[in-house]
PDB file of C-alpha atoms in Angstrom:
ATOM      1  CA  UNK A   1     -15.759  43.274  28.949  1.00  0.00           C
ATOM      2  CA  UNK A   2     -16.998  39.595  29.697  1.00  0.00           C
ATOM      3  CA  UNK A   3     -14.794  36.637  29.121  1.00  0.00           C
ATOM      4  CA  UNK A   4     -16.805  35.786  26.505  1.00  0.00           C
ATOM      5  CA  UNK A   5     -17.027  38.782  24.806  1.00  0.00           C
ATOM      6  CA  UNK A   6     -12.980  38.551  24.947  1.00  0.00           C
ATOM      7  CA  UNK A   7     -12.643  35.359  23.955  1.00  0.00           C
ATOM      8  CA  UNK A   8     -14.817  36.402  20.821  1.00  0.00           C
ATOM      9  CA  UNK A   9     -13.056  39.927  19.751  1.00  0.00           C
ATOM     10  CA  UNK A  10      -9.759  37.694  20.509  1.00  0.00           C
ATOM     11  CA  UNK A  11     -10.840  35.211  17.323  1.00  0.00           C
ATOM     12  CA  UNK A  12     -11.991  37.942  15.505  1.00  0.00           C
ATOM     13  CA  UNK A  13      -8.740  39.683  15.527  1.00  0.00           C
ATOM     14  CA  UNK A  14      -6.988  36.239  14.795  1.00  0.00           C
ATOM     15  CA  UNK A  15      -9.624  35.493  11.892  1.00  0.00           C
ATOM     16  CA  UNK A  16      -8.176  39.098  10.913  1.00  0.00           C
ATOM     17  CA  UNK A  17      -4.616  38.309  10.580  1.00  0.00           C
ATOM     18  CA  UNK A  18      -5.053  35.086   8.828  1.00  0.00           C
ATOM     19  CA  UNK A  19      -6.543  37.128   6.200  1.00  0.00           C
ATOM     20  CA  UNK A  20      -3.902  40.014   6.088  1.00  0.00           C
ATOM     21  CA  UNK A  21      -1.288  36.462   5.794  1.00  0.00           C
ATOM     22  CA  UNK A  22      -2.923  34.950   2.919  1.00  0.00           C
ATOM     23  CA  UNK A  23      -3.326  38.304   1.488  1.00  0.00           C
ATOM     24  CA  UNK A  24       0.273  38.963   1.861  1.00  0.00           C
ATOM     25  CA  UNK A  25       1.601  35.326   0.368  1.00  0.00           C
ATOM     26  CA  UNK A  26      -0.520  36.043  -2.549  1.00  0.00           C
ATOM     27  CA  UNK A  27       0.881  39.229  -3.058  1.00  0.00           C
ATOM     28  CA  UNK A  28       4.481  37.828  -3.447  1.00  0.00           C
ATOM     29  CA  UNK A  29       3.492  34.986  -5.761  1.00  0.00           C
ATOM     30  CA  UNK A  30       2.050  37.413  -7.950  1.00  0.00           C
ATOM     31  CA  UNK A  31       6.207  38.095  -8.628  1.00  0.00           C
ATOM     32  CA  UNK A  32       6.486  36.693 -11.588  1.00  0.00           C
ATOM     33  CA  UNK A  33       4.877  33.823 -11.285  1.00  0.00           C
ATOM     34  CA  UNK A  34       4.901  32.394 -14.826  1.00  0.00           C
ATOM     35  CA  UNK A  35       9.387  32.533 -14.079  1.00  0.00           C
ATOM     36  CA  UNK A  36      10.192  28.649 -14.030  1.00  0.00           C
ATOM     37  CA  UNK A  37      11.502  27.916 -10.904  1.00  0.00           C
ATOM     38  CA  UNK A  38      11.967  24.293 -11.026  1.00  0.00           C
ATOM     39  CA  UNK A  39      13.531  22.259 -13.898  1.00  0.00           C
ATOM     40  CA  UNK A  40      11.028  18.818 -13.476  1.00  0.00           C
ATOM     41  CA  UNK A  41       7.540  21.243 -12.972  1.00  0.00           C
ATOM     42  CA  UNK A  42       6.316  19.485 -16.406  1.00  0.00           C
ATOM     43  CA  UNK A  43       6.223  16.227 -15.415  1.00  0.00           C
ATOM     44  CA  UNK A  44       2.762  16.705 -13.508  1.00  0.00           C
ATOM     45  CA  UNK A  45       1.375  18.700 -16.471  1.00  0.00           C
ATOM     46  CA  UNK A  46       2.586  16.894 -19.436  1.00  0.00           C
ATOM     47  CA  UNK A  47      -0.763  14.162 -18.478  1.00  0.00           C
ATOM     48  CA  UNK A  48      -2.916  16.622 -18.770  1.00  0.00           C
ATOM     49  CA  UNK A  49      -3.639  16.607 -22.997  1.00  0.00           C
ATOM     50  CA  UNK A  50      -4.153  12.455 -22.333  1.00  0.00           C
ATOM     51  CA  UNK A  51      -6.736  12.533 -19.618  1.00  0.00           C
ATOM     52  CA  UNK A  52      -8.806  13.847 -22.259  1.00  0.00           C
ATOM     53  CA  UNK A  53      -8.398  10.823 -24.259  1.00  0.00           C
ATOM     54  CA  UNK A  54      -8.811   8.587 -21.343  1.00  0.00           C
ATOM     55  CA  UNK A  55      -5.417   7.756 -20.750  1.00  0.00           C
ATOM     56  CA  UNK A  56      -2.315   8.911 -18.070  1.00  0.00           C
ATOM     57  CA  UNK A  57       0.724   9.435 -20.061  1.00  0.00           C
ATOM     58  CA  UNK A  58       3.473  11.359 -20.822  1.00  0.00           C
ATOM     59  CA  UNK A  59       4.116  11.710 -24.467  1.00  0.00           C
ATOM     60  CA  UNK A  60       7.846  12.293 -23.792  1.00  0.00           C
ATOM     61  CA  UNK A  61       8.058  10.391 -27.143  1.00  0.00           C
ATOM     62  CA  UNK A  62       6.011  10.270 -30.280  1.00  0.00           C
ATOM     63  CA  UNK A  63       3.222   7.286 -29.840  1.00  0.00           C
ATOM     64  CA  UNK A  64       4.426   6.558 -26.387  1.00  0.00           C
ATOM     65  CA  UNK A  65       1.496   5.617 -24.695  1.00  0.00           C
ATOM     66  CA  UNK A  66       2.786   4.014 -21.477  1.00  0.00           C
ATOM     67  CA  UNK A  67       0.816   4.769 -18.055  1.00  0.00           C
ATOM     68  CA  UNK A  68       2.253   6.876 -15.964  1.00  0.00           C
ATOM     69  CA  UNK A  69       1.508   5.912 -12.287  1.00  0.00           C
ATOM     70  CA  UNK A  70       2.245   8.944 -10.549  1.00  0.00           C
ATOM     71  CA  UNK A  71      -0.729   9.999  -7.963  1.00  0.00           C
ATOM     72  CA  UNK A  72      -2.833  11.931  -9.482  1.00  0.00           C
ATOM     73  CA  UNK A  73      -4.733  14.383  -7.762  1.00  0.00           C
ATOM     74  CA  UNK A  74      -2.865  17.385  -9.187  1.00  0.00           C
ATOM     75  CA  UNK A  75      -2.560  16.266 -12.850  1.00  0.00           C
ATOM     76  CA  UNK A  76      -6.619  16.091 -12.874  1.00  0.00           C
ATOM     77  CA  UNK A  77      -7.012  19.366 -10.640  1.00  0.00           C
ATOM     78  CA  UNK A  78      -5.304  20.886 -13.431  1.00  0.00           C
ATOM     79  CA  UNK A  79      -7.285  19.003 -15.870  1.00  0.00           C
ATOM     80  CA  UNK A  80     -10.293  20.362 -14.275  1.00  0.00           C
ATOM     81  CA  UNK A  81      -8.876  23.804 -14.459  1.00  0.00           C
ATOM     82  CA  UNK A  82      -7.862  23.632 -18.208  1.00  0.00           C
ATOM     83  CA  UNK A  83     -11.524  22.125 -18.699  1.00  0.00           C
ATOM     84  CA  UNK A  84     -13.062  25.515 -17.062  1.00  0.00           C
ATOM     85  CA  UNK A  85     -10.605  28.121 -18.455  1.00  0.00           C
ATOM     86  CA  UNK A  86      -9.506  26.622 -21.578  1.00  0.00           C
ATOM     87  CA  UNK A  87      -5.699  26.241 -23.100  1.00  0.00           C
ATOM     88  CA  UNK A  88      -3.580  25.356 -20.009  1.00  0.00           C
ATOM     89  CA  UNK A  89      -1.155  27.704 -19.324  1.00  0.00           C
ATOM     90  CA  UNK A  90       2.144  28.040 -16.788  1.00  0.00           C
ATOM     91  CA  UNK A  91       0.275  30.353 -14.491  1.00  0.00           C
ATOM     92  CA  UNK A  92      -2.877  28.565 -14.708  1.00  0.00           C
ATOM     93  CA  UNK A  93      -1.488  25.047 -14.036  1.00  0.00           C
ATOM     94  CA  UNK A  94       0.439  26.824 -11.020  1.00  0.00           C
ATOM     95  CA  UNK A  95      -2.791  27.860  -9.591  1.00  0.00           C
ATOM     96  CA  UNK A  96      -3.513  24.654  -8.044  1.00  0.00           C
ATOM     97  CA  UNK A  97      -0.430  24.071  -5.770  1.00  0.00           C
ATOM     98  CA  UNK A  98      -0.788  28.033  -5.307  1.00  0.00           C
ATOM     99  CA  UNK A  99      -4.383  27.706  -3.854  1.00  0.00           C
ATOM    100  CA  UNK A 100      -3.005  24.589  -1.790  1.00  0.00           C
ATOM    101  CA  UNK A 101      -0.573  26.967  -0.586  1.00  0.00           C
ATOM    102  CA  UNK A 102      -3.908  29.079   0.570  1.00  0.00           C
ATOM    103  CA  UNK A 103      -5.214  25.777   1.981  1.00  0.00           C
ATOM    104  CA  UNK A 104      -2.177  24.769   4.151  1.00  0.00           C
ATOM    105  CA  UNK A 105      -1.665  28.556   5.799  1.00  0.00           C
ATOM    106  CA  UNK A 106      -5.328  28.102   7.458  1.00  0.00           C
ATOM    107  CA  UNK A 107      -4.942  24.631   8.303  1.00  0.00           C
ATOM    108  CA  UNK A 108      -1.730  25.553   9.913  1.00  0.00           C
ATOM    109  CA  UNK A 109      -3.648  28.203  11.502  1.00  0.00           C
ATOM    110  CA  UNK A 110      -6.327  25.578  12.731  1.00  0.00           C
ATOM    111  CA  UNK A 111      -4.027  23.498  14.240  1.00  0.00           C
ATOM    112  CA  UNK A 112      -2.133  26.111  16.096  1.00  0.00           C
ATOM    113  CA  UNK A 113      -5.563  27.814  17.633  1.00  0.00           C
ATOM    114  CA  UNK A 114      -6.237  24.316  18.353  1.00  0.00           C
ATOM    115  CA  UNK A 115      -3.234  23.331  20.057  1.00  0.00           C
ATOM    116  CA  UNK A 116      -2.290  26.745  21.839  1.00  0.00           C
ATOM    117  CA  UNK A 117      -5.088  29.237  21.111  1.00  0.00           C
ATOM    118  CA  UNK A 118      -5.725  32.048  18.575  1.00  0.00           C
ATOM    119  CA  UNK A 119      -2.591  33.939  18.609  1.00  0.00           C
ATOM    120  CA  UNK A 120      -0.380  30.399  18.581  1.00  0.00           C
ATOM    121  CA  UNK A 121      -2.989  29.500  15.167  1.00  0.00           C
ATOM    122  CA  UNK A 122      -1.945  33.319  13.603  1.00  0.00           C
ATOM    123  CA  UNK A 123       2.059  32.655  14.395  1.00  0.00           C
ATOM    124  CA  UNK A 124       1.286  29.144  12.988  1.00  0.00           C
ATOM    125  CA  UNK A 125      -0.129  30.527   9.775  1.00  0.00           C
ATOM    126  CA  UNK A 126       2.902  33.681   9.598  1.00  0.00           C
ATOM    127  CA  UNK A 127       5.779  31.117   9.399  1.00  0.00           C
ATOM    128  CA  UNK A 128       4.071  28.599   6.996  1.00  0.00           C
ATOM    129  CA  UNK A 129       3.155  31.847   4.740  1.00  0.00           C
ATOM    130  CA  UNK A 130       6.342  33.599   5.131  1.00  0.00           C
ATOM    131  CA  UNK A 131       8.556  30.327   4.602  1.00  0.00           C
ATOM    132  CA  UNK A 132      10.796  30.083   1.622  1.00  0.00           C
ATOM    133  CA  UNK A 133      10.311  26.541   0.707  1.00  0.00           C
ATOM    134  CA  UNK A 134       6.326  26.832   0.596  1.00  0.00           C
ATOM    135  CA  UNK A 135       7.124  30.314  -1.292  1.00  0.00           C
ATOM    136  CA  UNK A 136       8.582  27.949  -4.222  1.00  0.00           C
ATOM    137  CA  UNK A 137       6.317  24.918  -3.686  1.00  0.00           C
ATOM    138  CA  UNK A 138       3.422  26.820  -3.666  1.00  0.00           C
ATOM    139  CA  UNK A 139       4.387  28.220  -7.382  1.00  0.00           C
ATOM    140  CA  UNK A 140       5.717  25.059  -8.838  1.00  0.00           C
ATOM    141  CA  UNK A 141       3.235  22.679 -10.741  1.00  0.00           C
ATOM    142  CA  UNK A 142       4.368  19.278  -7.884  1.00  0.00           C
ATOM    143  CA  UNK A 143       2.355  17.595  -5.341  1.00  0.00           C
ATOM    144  CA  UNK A 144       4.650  18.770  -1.917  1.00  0.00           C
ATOM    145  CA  UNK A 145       1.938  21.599  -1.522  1.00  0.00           C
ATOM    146  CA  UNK A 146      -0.701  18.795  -1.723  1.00  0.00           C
ATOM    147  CA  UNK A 147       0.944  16.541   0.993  1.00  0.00           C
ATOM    148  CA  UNK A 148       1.558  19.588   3.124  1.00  0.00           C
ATOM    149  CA  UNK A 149      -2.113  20.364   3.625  1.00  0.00           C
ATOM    150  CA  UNK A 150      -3.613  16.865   4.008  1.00  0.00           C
ATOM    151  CA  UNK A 151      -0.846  16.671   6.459  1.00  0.00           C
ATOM    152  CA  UNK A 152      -1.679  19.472   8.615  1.00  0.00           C
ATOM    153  CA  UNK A 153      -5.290  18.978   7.859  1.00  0.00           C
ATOM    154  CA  UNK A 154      -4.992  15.228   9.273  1.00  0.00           C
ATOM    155  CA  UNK A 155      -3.418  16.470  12.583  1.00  0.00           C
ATOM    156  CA  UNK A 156      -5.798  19.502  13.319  1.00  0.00           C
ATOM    157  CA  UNK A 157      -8.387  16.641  12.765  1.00  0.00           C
ATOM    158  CA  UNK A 158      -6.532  13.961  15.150  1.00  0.00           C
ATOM    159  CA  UNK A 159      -5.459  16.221  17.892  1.00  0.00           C
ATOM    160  CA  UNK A 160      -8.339  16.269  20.113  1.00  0.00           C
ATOM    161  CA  UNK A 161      -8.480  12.864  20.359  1.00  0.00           C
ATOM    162  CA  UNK A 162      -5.168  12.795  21.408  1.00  0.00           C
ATOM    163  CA  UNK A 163      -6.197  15.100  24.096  1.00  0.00           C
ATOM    164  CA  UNK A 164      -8.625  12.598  25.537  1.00  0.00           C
ATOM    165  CA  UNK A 165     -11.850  13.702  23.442  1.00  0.00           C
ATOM    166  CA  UNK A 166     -13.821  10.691  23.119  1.00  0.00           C
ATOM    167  CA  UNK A 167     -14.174   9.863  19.304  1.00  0.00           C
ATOM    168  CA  UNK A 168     -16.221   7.997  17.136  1.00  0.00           C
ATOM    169  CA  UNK A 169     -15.876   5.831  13.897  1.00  0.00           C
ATOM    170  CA  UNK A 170     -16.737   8.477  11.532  1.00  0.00           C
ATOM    171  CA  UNK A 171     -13.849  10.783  13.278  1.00  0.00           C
ATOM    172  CA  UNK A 172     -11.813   7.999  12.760  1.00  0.00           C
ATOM    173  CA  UNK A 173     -12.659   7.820   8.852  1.00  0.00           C
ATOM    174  CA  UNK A 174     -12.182  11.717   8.709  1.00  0.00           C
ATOM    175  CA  UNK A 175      -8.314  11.190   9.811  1.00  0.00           C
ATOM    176  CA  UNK A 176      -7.912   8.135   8.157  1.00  0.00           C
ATOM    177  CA  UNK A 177      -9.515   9.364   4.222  1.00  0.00           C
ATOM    178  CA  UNK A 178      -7.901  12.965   4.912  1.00  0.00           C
ATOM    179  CA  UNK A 179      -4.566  10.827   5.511  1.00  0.00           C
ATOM    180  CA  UNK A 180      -4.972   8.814   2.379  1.00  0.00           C
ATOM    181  CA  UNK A 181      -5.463  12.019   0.288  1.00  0.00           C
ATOM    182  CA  UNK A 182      -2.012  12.849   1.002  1.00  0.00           C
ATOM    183  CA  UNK A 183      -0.835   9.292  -0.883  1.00  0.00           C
ATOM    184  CA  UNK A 184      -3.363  10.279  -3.625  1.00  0.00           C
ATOM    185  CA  UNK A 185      -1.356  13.221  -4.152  1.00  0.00           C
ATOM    186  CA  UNK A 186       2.823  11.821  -4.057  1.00  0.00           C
ATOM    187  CA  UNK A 187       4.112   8.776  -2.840  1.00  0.00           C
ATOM    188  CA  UNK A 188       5.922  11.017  -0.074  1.00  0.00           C
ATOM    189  CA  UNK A 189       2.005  11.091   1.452  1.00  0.00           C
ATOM    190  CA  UNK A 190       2.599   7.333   3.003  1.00  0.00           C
ATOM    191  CA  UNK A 191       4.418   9.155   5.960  1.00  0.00           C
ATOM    192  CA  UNK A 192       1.056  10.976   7.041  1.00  0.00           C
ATOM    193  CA  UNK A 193      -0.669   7.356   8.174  1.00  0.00           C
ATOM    194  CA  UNK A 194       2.625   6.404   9.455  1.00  0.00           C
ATOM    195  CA  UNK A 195       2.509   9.733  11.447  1.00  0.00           C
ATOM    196  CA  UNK A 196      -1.333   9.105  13.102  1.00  0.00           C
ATOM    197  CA  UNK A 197      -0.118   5.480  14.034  1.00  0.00           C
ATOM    198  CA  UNK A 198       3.174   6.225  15.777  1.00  0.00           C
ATOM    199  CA  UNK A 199       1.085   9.924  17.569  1.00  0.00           C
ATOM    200  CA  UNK A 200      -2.045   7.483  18.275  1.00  0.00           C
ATOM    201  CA  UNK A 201       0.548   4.697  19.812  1.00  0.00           C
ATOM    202  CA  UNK A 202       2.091   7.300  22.303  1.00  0.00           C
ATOM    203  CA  UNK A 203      -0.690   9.007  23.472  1.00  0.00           C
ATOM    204  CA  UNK A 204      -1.354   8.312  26.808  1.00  0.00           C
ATOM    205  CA  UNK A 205      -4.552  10.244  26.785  1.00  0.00           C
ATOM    206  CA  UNK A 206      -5.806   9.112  23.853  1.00  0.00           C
ATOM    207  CA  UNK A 207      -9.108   6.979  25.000  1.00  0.00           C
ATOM    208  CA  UNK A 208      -9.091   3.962  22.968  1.00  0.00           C
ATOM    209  CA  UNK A 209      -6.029   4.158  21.350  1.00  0.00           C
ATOM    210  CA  UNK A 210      -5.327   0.082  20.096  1.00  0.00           C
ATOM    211  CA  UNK A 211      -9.216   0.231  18.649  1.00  0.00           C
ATOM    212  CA  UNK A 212      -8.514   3.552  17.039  1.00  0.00           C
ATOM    213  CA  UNK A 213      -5.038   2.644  15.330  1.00  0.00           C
ATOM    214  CA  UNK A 214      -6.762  -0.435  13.982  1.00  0.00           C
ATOM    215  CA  UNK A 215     -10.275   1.452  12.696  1.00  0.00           C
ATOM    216  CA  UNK A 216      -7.493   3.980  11.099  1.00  0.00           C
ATOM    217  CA  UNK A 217      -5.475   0.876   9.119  1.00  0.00           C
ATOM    218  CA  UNK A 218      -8.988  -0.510   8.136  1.00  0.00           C
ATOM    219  CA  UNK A 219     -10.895   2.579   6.935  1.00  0.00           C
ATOM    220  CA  UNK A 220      -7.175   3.665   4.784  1.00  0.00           C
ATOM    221  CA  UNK A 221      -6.610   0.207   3.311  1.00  0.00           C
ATOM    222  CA  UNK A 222     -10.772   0.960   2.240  1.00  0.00           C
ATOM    223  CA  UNK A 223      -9.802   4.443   1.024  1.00  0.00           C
ATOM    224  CA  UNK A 224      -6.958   3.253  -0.931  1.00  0.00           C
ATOM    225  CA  UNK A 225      -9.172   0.683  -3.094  1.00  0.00           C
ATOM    226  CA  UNK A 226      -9.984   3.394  -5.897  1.00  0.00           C
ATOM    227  CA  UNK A 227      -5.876   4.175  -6.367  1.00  0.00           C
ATOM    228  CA  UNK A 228      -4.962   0.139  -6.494  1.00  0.00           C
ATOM    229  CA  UNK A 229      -8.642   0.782  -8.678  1.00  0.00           C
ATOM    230  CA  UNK A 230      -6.965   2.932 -10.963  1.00  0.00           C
ATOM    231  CA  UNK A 231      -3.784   1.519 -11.555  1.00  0.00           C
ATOM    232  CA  UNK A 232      -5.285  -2.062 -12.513  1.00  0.00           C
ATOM    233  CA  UNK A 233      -7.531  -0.122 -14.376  1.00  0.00           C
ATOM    234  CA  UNK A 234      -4.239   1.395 -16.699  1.00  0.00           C
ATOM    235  CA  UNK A 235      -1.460  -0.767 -15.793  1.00  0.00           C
ATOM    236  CA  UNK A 236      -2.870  -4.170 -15.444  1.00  0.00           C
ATOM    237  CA  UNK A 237      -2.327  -5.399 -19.453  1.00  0.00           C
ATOM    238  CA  UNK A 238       0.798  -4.298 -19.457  1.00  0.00           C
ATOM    239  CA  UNK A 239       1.937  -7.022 -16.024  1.00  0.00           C
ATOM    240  CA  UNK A 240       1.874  -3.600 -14.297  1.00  0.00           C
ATOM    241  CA  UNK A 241       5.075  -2.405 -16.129  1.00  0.00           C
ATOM    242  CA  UNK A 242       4.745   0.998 -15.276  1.00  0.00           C
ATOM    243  CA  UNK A 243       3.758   0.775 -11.945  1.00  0.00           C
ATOM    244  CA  UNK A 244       6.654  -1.821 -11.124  1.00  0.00           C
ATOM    245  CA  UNK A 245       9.173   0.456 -13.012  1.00  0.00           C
ATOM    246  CA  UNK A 246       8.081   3.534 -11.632  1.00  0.00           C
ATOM    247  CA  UNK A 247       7.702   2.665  -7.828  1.00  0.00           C
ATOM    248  CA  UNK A 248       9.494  -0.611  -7.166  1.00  0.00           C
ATOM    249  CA  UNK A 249      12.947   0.329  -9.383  1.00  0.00           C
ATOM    250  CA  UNK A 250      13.066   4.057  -8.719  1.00  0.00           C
ATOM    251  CA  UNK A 251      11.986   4.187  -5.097  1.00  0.00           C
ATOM    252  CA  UNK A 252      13.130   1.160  -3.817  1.00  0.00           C
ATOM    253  CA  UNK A 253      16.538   2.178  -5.332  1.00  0.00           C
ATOM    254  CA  UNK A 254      16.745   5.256  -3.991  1.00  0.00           C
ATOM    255  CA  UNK A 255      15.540   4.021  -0.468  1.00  0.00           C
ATOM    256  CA  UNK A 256      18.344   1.205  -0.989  1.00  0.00           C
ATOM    257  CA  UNK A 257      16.054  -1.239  -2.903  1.00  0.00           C
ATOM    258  CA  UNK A 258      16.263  -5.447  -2.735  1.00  0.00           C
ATOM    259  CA  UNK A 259      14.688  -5.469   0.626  1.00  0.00           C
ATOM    260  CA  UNK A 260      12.098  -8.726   1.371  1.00  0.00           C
ATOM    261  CA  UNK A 261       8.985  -6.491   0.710  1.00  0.00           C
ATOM    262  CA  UNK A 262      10.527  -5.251  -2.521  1.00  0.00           C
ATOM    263  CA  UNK A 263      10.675  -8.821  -3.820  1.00  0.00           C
ATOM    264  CA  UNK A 264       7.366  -9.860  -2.260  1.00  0.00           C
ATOM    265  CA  UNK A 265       5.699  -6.745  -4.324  1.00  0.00           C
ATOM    266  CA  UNK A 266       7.417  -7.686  -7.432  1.00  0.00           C
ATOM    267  CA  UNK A 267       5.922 -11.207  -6.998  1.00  0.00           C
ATOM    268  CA  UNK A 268       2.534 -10.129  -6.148  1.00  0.00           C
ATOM    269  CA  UNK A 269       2.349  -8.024  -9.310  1.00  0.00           C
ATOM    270  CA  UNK A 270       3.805 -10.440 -11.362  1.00  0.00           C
ATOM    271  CA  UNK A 271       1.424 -13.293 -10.890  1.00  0.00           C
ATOM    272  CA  UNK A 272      -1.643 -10.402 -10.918  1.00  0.00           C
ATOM    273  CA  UNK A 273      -0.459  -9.386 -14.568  1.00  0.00           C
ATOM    274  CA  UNK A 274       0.484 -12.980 -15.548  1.00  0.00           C
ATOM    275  CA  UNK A 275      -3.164 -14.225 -14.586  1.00  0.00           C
ATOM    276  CA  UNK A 276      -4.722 -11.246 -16.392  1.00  0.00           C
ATOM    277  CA  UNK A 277      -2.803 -11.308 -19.279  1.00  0.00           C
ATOM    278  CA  UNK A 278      -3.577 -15.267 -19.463  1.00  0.00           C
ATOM    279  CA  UNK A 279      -7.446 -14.659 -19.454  1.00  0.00           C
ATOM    280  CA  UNK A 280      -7.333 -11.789 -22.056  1.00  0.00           C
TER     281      UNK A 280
END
């Protein structure tokens, strides 16, 4: 047998496990899955009657219309899914983390073949699909699942060019949209751009490495502009209440809040909603 023809029957056999591991992990979250295994689940589906109605709320009380800023890629996945199969239901709004879930076992196998061959991408994929923690993320209606594939997605993207590969802009955009998705999806997604910065930064073999790191910032600040879109779009009448409330007060406290960019933000949004309010 050739090298080649090897090489070949070696991917096939890897393309074979990855299937027999995706298989298998939805096997086990067939268990049961409409048990309720986390107690705050709703809070990404309880948005989903108000999209309708072209509004982002949680009607936690009667006539409470207040935007809810939360990224919002899952709410309107599962919005798209109630659209299609009609009354949303526990297992149905579950599908979409579970088919992230999916998603992030082959991107974990990508990035392993990439990184160390075939059999390193099917050992990458086994312990991702055999983990307990993406076992219960991966059947609970939150964005982790989300972050966890744009994440691994981003690296299998960025990792030849930290190898030396010479790259162009629109590689550059790839990382750097792929990399905002994961913001798009839970505010825990900032630490994917902080990730291709700091990986870019110490790459030695990385051609280009300054000009990439600054075409990254550039083209994610650009990707961004439909999420800062979006919450002007709901949040801006209100001095951006919600937003401020939601981000500023409850992260910033639980990241040990009052630092000099917390009160720069809460400036910046202040005289935004003050000027708007002043022209309405």
């Amino acid at each position: 047998m050739t090298p080649h023809a090897l090489d070949d029957t070696r991917q096939r056999q890897a393309l074979g496990w990855l299937i027999a591991i995706v298989i298998a992990f939805l096997a086990l979250q067939s268990w049961n899955l409409t048990f309720r295994w986390v107690d705050d689940e709703s809070w990404y589906a309880m948005p989903i009657p108000s999209v309708s109605q072209g509004q982002f709320n949680i009607p936690t009380v009667p006539g409470d219309d207040r935007f809810w800023p939360q990224p919002p890629i899952l709410t309107y996945l599962a919005t798209l899914v109630e659209a299609v199969s009609g009354p949303i239901t526990p297992a149905l709004a579950r599908s979409v983390p579970l088919v992230f879930g999916c998603l992030t076992i082959v991107a974990a196998f990508a990035l392993g073949r990439r990184l160390g061959g075939p059999m390193a991408g099917v050992l990458a994929a086994a312990f991702v699909g055999f983990d307990n923690l993406v076992f219960l993320a991966a059947r609970t209606v939150r964005p982790e699942m989300l972050v966890a594939f744009f994440l691994l997605w981003t690296l299998t993207l960025l990792v030849p060019l930290l190898q030396g590969q010479a790259w162009r802009w629109r590689q550059a955009a790839g990382v750097a949209v792929v990399a905002a998705l994961g913001l798009y999806s839970h505010p825990n997604g900032l630490m994917i751009p902080m990730t291709v910065v700091v990986l870019a930064l110490l790459a030695g073999a990385m051609q280009r490495r300054i000009v990439f790191v600054l075409a990254f910032c550039v083209i994610y600040g650009l990707a961004m502009v439909p999420f800062v879109a979006w919450i002007a779009y709901y949040d801006m009448a209100s001095g951006f209440e919600s937003f401020r409330g939601h981000w500023f007060k409850r992260y910033a406290r639980q990241a040990g809040g009052g630092s000099r960019w917390d009160v720069l933000l809460r400036l910046l949004t202040d005289e935004v909603g003050g000027r708007y309010r002043r022209n309405v």
